[in-house]
Short mmCIF file of C-alpha atoms in Angstrom, two decimals:
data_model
loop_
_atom_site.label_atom_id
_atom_site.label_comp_id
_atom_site.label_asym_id
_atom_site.label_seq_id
_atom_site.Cartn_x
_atom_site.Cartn_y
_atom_site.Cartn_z
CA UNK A 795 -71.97 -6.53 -85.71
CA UNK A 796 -71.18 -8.15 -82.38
CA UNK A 797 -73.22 -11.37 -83.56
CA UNK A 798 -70.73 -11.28 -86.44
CA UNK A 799 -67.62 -11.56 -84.43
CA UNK A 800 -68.76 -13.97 -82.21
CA UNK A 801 -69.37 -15.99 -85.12
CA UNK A 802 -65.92 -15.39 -86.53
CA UNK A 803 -64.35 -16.36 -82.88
CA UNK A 804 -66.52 -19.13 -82.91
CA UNK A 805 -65.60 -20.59 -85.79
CA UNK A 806 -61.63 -20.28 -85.80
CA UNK A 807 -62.29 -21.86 -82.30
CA UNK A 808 -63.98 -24.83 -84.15
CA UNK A 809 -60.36 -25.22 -86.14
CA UNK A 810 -58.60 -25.28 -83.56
CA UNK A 811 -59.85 -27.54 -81.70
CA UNK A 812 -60.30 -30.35 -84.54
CA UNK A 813 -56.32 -31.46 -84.16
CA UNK A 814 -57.43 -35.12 -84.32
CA UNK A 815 -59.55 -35.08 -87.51
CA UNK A 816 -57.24 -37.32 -89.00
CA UNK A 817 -56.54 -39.51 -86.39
CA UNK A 818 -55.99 -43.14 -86.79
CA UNK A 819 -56.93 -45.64 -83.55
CA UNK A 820 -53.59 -47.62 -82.64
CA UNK A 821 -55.37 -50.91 -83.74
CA UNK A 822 -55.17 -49.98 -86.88
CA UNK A 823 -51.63 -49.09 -86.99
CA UNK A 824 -48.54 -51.55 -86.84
CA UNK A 825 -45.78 -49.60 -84.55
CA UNK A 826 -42.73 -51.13 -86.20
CA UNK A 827 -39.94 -51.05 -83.71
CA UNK A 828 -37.08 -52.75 -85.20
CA UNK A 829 -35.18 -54.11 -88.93
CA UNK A 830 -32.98 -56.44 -89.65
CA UNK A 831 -31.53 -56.80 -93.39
CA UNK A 832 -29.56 -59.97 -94.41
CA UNK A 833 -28.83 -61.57 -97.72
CA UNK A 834 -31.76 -63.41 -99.66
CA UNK A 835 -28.51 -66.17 -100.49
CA UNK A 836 -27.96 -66.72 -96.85
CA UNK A 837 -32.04 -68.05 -96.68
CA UNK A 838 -31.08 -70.69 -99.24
CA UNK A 839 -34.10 -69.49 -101.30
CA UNK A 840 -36.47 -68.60 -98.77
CA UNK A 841 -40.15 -68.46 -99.94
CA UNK A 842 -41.04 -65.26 -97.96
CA UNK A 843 -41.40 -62.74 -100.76
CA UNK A 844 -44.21 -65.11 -102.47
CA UNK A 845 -46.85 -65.94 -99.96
CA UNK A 846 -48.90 -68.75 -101.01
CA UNK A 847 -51.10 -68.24 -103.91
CA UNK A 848 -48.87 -65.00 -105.23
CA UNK A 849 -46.99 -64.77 -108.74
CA UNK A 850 -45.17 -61.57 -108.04
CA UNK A 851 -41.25 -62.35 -108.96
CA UNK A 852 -39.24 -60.13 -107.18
CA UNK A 853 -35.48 -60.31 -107.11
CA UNK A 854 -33.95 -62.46 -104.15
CA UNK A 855 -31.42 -59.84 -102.93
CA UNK A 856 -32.46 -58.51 -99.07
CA UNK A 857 -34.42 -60.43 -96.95
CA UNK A 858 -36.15 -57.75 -94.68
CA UNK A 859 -37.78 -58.32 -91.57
CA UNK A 860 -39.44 -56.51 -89.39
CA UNK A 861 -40.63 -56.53 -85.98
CA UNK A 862 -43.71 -54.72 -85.07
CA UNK A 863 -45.16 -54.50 -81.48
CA UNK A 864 -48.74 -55.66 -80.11
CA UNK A 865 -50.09 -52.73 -78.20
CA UNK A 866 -52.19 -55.79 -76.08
CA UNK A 867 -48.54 -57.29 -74.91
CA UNK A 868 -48.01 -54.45 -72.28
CA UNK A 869 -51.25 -55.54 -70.28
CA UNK A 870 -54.09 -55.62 -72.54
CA UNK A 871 -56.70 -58.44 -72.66
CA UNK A 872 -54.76 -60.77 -74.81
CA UNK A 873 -52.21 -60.96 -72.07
CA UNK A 874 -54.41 -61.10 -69.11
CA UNK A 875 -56.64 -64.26 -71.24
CA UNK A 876 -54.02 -65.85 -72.07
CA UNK A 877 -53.57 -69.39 -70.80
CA UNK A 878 -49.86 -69.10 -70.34
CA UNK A 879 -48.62 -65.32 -69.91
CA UNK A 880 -45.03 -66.60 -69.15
CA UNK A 881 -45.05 -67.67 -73.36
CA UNK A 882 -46.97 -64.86 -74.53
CA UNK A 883 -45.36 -62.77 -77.45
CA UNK A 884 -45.81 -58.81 -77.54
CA UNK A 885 -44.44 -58.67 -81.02
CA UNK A 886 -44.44 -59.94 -83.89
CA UNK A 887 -42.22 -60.23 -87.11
CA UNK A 888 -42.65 -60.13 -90.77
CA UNK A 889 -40.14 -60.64 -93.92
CA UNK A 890 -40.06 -59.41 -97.46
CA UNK A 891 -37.75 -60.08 -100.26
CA UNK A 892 -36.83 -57.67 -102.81
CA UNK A 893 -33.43 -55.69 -103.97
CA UNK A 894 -35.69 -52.23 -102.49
CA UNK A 895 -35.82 -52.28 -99.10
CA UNK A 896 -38.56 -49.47 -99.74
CA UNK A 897 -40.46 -51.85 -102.13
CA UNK A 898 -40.31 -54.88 -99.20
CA UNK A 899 -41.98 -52.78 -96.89
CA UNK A 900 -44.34 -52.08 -98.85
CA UNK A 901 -45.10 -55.48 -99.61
CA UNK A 902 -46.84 -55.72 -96.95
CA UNK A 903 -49.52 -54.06 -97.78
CA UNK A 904 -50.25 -57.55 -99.54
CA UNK A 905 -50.75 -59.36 -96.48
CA UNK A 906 -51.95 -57.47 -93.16
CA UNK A 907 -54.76 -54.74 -93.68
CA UNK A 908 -52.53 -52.28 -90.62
CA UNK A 909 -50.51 -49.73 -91.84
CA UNK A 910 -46.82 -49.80 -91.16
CA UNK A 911 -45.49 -46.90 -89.19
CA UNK A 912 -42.08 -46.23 -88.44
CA UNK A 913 -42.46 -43.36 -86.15
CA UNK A 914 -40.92 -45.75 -83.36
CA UNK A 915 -38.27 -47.69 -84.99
CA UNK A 916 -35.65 -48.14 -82.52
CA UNK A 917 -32.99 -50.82 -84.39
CA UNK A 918 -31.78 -51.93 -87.33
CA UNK A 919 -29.14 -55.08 -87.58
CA UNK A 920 -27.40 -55.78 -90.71
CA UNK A 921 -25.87 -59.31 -91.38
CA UNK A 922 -21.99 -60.05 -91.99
CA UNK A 923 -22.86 -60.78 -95.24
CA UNK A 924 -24.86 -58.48 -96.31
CA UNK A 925 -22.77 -55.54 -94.71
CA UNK A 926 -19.58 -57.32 -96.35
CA UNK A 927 -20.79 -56.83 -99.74
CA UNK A 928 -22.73 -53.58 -99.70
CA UNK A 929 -21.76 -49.72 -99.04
CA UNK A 930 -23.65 -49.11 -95.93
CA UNK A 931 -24.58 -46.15 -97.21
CA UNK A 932 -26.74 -47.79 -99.68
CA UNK A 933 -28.42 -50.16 -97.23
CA UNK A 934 -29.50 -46.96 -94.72
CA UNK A 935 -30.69 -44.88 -97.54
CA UNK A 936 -34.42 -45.45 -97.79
CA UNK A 937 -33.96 -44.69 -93.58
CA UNK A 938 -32.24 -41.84 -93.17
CA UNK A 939 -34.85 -40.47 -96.66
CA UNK A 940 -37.86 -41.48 -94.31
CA UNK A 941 -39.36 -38.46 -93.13
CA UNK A 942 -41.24 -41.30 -90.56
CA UNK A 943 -37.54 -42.49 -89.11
CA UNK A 944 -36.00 -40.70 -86.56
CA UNK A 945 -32.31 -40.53 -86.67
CA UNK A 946 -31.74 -41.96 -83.39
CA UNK A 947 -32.60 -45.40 -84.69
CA UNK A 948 -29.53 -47.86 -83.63
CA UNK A 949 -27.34 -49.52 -86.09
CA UNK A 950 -26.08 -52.97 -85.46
CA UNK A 951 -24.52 -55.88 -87.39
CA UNK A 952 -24.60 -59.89 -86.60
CA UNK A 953 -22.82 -62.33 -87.86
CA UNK A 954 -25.09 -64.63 -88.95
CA UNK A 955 -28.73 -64.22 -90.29
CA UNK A 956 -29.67 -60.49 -88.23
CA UNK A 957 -33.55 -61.68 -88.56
CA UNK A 958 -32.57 -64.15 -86.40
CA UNK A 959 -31.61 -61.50 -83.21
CA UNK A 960 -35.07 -60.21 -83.77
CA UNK A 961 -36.45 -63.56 -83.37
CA UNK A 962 -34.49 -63.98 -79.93
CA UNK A 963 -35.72 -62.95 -76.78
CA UNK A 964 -36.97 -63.96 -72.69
CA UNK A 965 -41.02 -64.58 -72.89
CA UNK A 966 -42.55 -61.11 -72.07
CA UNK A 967 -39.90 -59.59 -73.44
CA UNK A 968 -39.18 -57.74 -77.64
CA UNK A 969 -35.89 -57.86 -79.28
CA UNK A 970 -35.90 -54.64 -80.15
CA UNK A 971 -36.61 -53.01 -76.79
CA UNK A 972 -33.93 -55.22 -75.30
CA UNK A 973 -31.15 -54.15 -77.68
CA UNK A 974 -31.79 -50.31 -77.09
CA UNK A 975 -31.71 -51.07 -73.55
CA UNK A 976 -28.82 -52.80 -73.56
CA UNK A 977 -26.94 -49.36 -73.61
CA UNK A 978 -27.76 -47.79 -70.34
CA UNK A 979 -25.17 -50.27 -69.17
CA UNK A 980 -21.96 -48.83 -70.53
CA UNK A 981 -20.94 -47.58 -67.10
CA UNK A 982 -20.67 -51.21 -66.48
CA UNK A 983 -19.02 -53.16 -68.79
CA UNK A 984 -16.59 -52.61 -71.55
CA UNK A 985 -17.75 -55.00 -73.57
CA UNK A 986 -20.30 -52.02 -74.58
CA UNK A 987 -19.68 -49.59 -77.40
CA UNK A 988 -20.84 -46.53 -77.88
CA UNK A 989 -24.66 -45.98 -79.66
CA UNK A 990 -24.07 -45.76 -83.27
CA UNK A 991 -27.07 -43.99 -84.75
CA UNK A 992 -28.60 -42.77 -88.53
CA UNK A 993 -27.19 -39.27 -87.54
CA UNK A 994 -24.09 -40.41 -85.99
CA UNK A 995 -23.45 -42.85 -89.06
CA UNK A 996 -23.94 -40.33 -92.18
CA UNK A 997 -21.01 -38.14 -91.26
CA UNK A 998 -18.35 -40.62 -91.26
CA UNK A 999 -19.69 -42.69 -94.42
CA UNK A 1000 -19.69 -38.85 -96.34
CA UNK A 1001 -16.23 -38.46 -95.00
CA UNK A 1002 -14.88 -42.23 -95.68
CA UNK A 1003 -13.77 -42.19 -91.81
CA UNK A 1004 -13.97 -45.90 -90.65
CA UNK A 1005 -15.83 -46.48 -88.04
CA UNK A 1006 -17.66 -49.59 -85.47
CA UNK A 1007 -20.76 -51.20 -85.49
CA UNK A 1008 -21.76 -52.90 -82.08
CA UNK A 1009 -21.94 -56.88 -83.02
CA UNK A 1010 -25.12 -58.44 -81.95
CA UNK A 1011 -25.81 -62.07 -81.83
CA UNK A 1012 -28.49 -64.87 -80.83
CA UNK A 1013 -27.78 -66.60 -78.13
CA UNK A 1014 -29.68 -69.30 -75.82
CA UNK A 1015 -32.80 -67.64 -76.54
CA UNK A 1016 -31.71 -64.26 -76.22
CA UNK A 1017 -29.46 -61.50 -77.62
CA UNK A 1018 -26.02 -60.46 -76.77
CA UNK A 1019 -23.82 -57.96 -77.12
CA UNK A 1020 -20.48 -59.22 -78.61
CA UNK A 1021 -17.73 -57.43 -80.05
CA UNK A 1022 -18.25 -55.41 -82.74
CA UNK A 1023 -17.89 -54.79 -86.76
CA UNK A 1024 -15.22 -52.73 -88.48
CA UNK A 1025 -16.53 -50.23 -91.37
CA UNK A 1026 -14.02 -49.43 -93.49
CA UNK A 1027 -14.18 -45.98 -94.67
CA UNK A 1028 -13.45 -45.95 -97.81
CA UNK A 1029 -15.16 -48.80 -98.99
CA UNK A 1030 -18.31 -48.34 -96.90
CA UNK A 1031 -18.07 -52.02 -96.31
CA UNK A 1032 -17.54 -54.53 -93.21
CA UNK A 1033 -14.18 -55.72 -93.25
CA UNK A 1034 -13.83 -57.73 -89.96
CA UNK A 1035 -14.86 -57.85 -86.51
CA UNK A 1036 -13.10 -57.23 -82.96
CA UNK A 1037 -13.93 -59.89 -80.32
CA UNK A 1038 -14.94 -58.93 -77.10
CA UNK A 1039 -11.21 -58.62 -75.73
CA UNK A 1040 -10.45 -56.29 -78.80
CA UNK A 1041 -13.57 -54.38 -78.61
CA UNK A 1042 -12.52 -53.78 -74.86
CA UNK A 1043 -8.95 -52.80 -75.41
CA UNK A 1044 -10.74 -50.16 -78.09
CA UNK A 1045 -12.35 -48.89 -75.73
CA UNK A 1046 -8.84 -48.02 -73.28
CA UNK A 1047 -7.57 -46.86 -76.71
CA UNK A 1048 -10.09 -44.03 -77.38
CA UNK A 1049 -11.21 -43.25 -73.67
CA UNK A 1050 -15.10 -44.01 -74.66
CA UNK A 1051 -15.11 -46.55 -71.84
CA UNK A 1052 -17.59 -45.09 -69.33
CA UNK A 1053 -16.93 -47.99 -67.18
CA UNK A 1054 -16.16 -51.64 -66.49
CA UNK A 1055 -14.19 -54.42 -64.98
CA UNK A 1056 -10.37 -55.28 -65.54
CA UNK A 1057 -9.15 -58.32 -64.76
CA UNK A 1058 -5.47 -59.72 -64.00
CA UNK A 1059 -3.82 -62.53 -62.69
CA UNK A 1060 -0.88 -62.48 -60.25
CA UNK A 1061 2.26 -64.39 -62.08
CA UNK A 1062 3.40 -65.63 -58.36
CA UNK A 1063 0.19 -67.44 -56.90
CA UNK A 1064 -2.06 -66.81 -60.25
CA UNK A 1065 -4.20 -65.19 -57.54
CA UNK A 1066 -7.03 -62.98 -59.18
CA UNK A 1067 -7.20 -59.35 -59.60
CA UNK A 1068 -9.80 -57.48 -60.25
CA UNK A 1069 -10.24 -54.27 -60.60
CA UNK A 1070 -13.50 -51.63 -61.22
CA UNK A 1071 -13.05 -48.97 -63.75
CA UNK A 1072 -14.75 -45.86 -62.47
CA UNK A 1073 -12.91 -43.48 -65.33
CA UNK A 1074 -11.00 -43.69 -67.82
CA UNK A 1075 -9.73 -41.06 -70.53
CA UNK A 1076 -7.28 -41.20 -73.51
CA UNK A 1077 -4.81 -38.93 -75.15
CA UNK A 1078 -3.38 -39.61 -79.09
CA UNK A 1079 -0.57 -37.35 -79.92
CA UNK A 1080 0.73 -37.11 -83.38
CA UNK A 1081 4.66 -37.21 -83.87
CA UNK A 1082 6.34 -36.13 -87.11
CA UNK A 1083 10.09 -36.38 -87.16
CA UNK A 1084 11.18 -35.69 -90.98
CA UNK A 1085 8.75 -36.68 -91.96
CA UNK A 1086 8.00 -39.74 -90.15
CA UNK A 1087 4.76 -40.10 -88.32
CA UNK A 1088 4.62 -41.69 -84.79
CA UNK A 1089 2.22 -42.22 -82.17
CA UNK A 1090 2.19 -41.52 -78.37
CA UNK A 1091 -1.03 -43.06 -76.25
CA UNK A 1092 -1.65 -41.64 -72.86
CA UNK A 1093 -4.26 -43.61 -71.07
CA UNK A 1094 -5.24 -42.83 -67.43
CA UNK A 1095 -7.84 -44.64 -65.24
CA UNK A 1096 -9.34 -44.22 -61.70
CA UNK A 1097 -10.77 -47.51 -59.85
CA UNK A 1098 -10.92 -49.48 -57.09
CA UNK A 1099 -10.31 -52.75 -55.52
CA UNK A 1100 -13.19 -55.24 -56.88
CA UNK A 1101 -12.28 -58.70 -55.64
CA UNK A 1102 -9.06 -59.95 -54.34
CA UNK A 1103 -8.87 -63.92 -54.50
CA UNK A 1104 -6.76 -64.30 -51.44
CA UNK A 1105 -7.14 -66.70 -48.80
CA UNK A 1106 -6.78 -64.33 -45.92
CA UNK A 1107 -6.96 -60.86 -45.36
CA UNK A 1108 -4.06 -58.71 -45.18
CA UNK A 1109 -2.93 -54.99 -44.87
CA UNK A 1110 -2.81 -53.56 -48.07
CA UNK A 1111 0.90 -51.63 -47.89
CA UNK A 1112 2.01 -49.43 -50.41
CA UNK A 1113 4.71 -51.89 -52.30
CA UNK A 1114 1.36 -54.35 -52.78
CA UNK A 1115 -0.77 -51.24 -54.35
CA UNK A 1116 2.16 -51.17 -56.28
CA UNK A 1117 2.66 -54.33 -57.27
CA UNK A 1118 -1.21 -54.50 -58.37
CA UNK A 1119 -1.08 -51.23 -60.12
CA UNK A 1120 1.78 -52.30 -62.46
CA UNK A 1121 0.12 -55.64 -63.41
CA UNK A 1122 -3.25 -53.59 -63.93
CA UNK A 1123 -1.05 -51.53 -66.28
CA UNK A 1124 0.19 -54.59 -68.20
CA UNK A 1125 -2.64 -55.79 -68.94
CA UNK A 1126 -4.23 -52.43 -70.25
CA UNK A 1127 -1.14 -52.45 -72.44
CA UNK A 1128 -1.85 -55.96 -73.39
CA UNK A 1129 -5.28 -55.62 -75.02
CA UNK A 1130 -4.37 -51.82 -76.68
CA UNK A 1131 -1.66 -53.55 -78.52
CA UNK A 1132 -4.11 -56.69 -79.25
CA UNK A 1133 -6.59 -54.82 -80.63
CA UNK A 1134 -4.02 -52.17 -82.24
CA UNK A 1135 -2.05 -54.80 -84.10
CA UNK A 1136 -5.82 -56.38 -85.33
CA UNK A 1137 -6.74 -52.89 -86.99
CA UNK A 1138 -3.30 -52.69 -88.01
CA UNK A 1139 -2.15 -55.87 -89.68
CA UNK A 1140 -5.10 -57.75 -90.44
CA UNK A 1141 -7.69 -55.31 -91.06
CA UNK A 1142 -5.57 -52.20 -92.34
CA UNK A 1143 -8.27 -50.31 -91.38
CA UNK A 1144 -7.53 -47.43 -88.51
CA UNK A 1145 -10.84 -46.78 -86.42
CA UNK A 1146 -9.71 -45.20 -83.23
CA UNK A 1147 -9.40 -42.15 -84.35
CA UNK A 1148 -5.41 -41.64 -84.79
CA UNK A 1149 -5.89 -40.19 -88.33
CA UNK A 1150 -8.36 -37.47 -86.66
CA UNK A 1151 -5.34 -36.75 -83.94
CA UNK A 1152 -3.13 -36.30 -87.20
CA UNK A 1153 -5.63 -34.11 -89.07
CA UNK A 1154 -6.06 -32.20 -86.05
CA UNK A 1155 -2.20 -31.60 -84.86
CA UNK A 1156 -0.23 -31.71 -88.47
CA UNK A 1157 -3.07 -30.78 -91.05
CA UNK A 1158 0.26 -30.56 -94.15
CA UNK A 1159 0.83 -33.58 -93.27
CA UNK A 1160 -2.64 -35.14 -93.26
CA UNK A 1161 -3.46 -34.22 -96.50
CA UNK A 1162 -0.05 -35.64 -97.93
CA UNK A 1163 -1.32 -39.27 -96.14
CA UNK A 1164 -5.19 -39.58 -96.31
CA UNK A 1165 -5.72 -40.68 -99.39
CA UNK A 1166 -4.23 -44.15 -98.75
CA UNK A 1167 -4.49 -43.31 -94.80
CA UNK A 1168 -5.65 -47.25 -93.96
CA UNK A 1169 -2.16 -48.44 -95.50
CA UNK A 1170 -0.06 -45.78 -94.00
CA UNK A 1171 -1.66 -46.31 -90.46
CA UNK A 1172 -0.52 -50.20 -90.85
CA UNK A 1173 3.39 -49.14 -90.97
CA UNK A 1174 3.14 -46.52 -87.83
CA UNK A 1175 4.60 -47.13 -84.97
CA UNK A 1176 2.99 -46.25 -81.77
CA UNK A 1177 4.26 -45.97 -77.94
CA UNK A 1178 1.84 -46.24 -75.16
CA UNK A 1179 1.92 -44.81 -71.89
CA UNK A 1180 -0.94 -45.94 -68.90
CA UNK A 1181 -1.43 -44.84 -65.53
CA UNK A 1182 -3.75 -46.76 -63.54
CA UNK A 1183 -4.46 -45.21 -59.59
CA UNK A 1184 -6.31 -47.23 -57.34
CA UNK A 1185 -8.42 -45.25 -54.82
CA UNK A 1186 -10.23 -47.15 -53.15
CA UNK A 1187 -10.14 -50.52 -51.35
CA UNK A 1188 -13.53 -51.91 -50.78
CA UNK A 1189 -15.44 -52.76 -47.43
CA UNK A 1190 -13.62 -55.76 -46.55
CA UNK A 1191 -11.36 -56.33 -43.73
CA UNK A 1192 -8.22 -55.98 -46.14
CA UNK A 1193 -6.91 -52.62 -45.44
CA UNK A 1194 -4.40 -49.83 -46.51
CA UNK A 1195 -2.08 -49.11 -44.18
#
């Protein structure tokens, strides 16, 4: 009897411990890490959906490309035999043509014998084009359907071709890594919004809230941040962009700033100013006066003394920290109202979240407005109030007194 449970024991230890009995060696896998979808027109009839020798027709519709990683690129032997490591590539990219994104991918079955995993896919960059002319919601689908995908893959546009940010990048470094990394800089500049993911990006396409898309574009052999597209809610579709000044004045708007530089010039001397954002927070209150809607912005910020383009050091006195504070403050207001009058009169599309502040503080009167909210945001006038407080002075000789 005890020979018979030690078999039993025995053998439900055997299952246990045969967790890797369908294993597959990372050689024979290809780790795709990031996407980018643009318009099969924008290619001017690119030949990459019929490699050499094929007769499959597929529709020219999406061109999509994908960037998969060499596992040898982080220090394996092809790096260390290489003749020049400084030029060596630890990725590389593929492209497919087809109206099903699904159907592209897999394509590629057709031409590499690794199987495409997407377990680690960390971007995906859509083209102006493309994003101009399609819901959004139809160009994510086969991603956020992917049990593979994670929904903390990043969503980008690019003016542009996108396959051409994947393409871009310092030797020894991948596109894709880059861009995600990109991020942990917020508390630095501005010019940074905040990480639009699969999960993040469902709930306001479902709701027909507008929304923004980080911009990304190629530049001097590598990728930069720049600006960034506006969804528009209803539509689904890219309407327009903010340029970096916009996207920064956006950011003072909504309080999603986690940090930055602001910069001034003094009218009397044109002497620089410039100031480092250390916080920053927002406040949109909704207004209704019989039944007219107004807005009140509250913006407050905390920061110090950056760099002072004087030609001597002097005592900082109170009526100069007030002097700088109030030009700080004009330019704040400045790019708000910039990038305010953008959303409002050219791309009648409201993104910073005023119609949330209306839902939230006058729900009657939201639901008499949202159905053509866009249009009614464009004839709303809003009043601004910022408070800038600068606490600290630097390291330098120039003093507070």
């Amino acid at each position: 009897m005890k020979k018979w449970r030690l078999w039993i024991v025995l053998t439900v230890l055997c299952s246990l411990l045969s967790g890797c009995w369908s294993s597959v060696p990372i050689e024979e896998l290809n780790m795709q890490i990031g996407v980018a979808l643009d318009s099969a027109e924008e290619s001017g009839g690119e030949e990459v959906a019929n490699p050499e020798g094929g007769s499959h027709k597929k529709p020219e519709k999406i061109i999509s490309t994908y960037q998969f990683t060499i596992p040898q690129g982080s220090g394996g032997a092809v790096m260390k035999s290489s003749a020049s490591s400084s030029s060596f590539k630890n990725y590389y990219n593929m492209s497919e043509t087809s109206d099903s994104i699904f159907e592209a991918m897999r394509q590629l079955s057709l031409r590499t014998r690794r199987t495409p995993i997407g377990h680690h896919l960390k971007v995906i960059v859509i083209s102006e084009k493309l994003a101009r002319s399609n819901n959004l919601t139809k160009l994510i689908d086969f991603f956020t359907r992917d049990n593979d995908i994670r929904p903390s893959v990043m969503l980008f546009v690019s003016k542009g071709m996108a396959k051409d940010v994947l393409e871009n990048a310092l030797p020894g470094q991948t596109p894709a890594f880059v861009l995600e990394g990109i991020f942990n800089n917020r508390d630095r500049n501005m010019g940074i919004w905040e990480p639009v993911t699969l999960a993040k990006v469902v709930g306001p396409l479902q709701a027909k809230k507008s929304f923004l898309l980080q911009n990304v574009i190629p530049i001097d052999h590598e990728t930069k941040l720049s600006g960034a597209g506006v969804i528009n809610g209803e539509t689904g579709k890219l309407v327009g962009f903010l340029d970096e000044s916009e996207l920064e004045g956006m950011a003072w708007l909504t309080g999603k700033g986690l940090g930055g530089v602001l910069k001034t010039y003094n009218p009397d001397n044109n002497d620089l100013l410039t100031y480092e954002v250390k916080t920053m927070h927002s406040k949109i209150k909704a207004n209704v006066n019989n039944g007219q809607i107004s807005f009140n912005v509250k913006i407050t910020s905390t920061g110090r003394y950056a760099e002072v383009f004087a030609e001597k050091a002097k005592k900082l006195h109170d009526g100069i920290v007030k002097k700088d504070k109030a030009l700080l403050q004009k330019r704040v207001l400045e790019i708000v109202q910039t990038t305010v009058t953008k959303m409002q009169k050219e791309l009648h599309t409201e993104a910073a979240g005023f119609g949330t502040s209306l839902h939230n503080q006058h729900p009657a009167v939201w639901r008499s407005v949202k159905d053509n909210w866009d249009e009614t945001f464009s004839q709303i006038p809003i009043t601004y109030e910022v408070n800038v407080n600068i606490e600290e002075y630097g390291a330098s000789d120039t003093t507070a007194e």
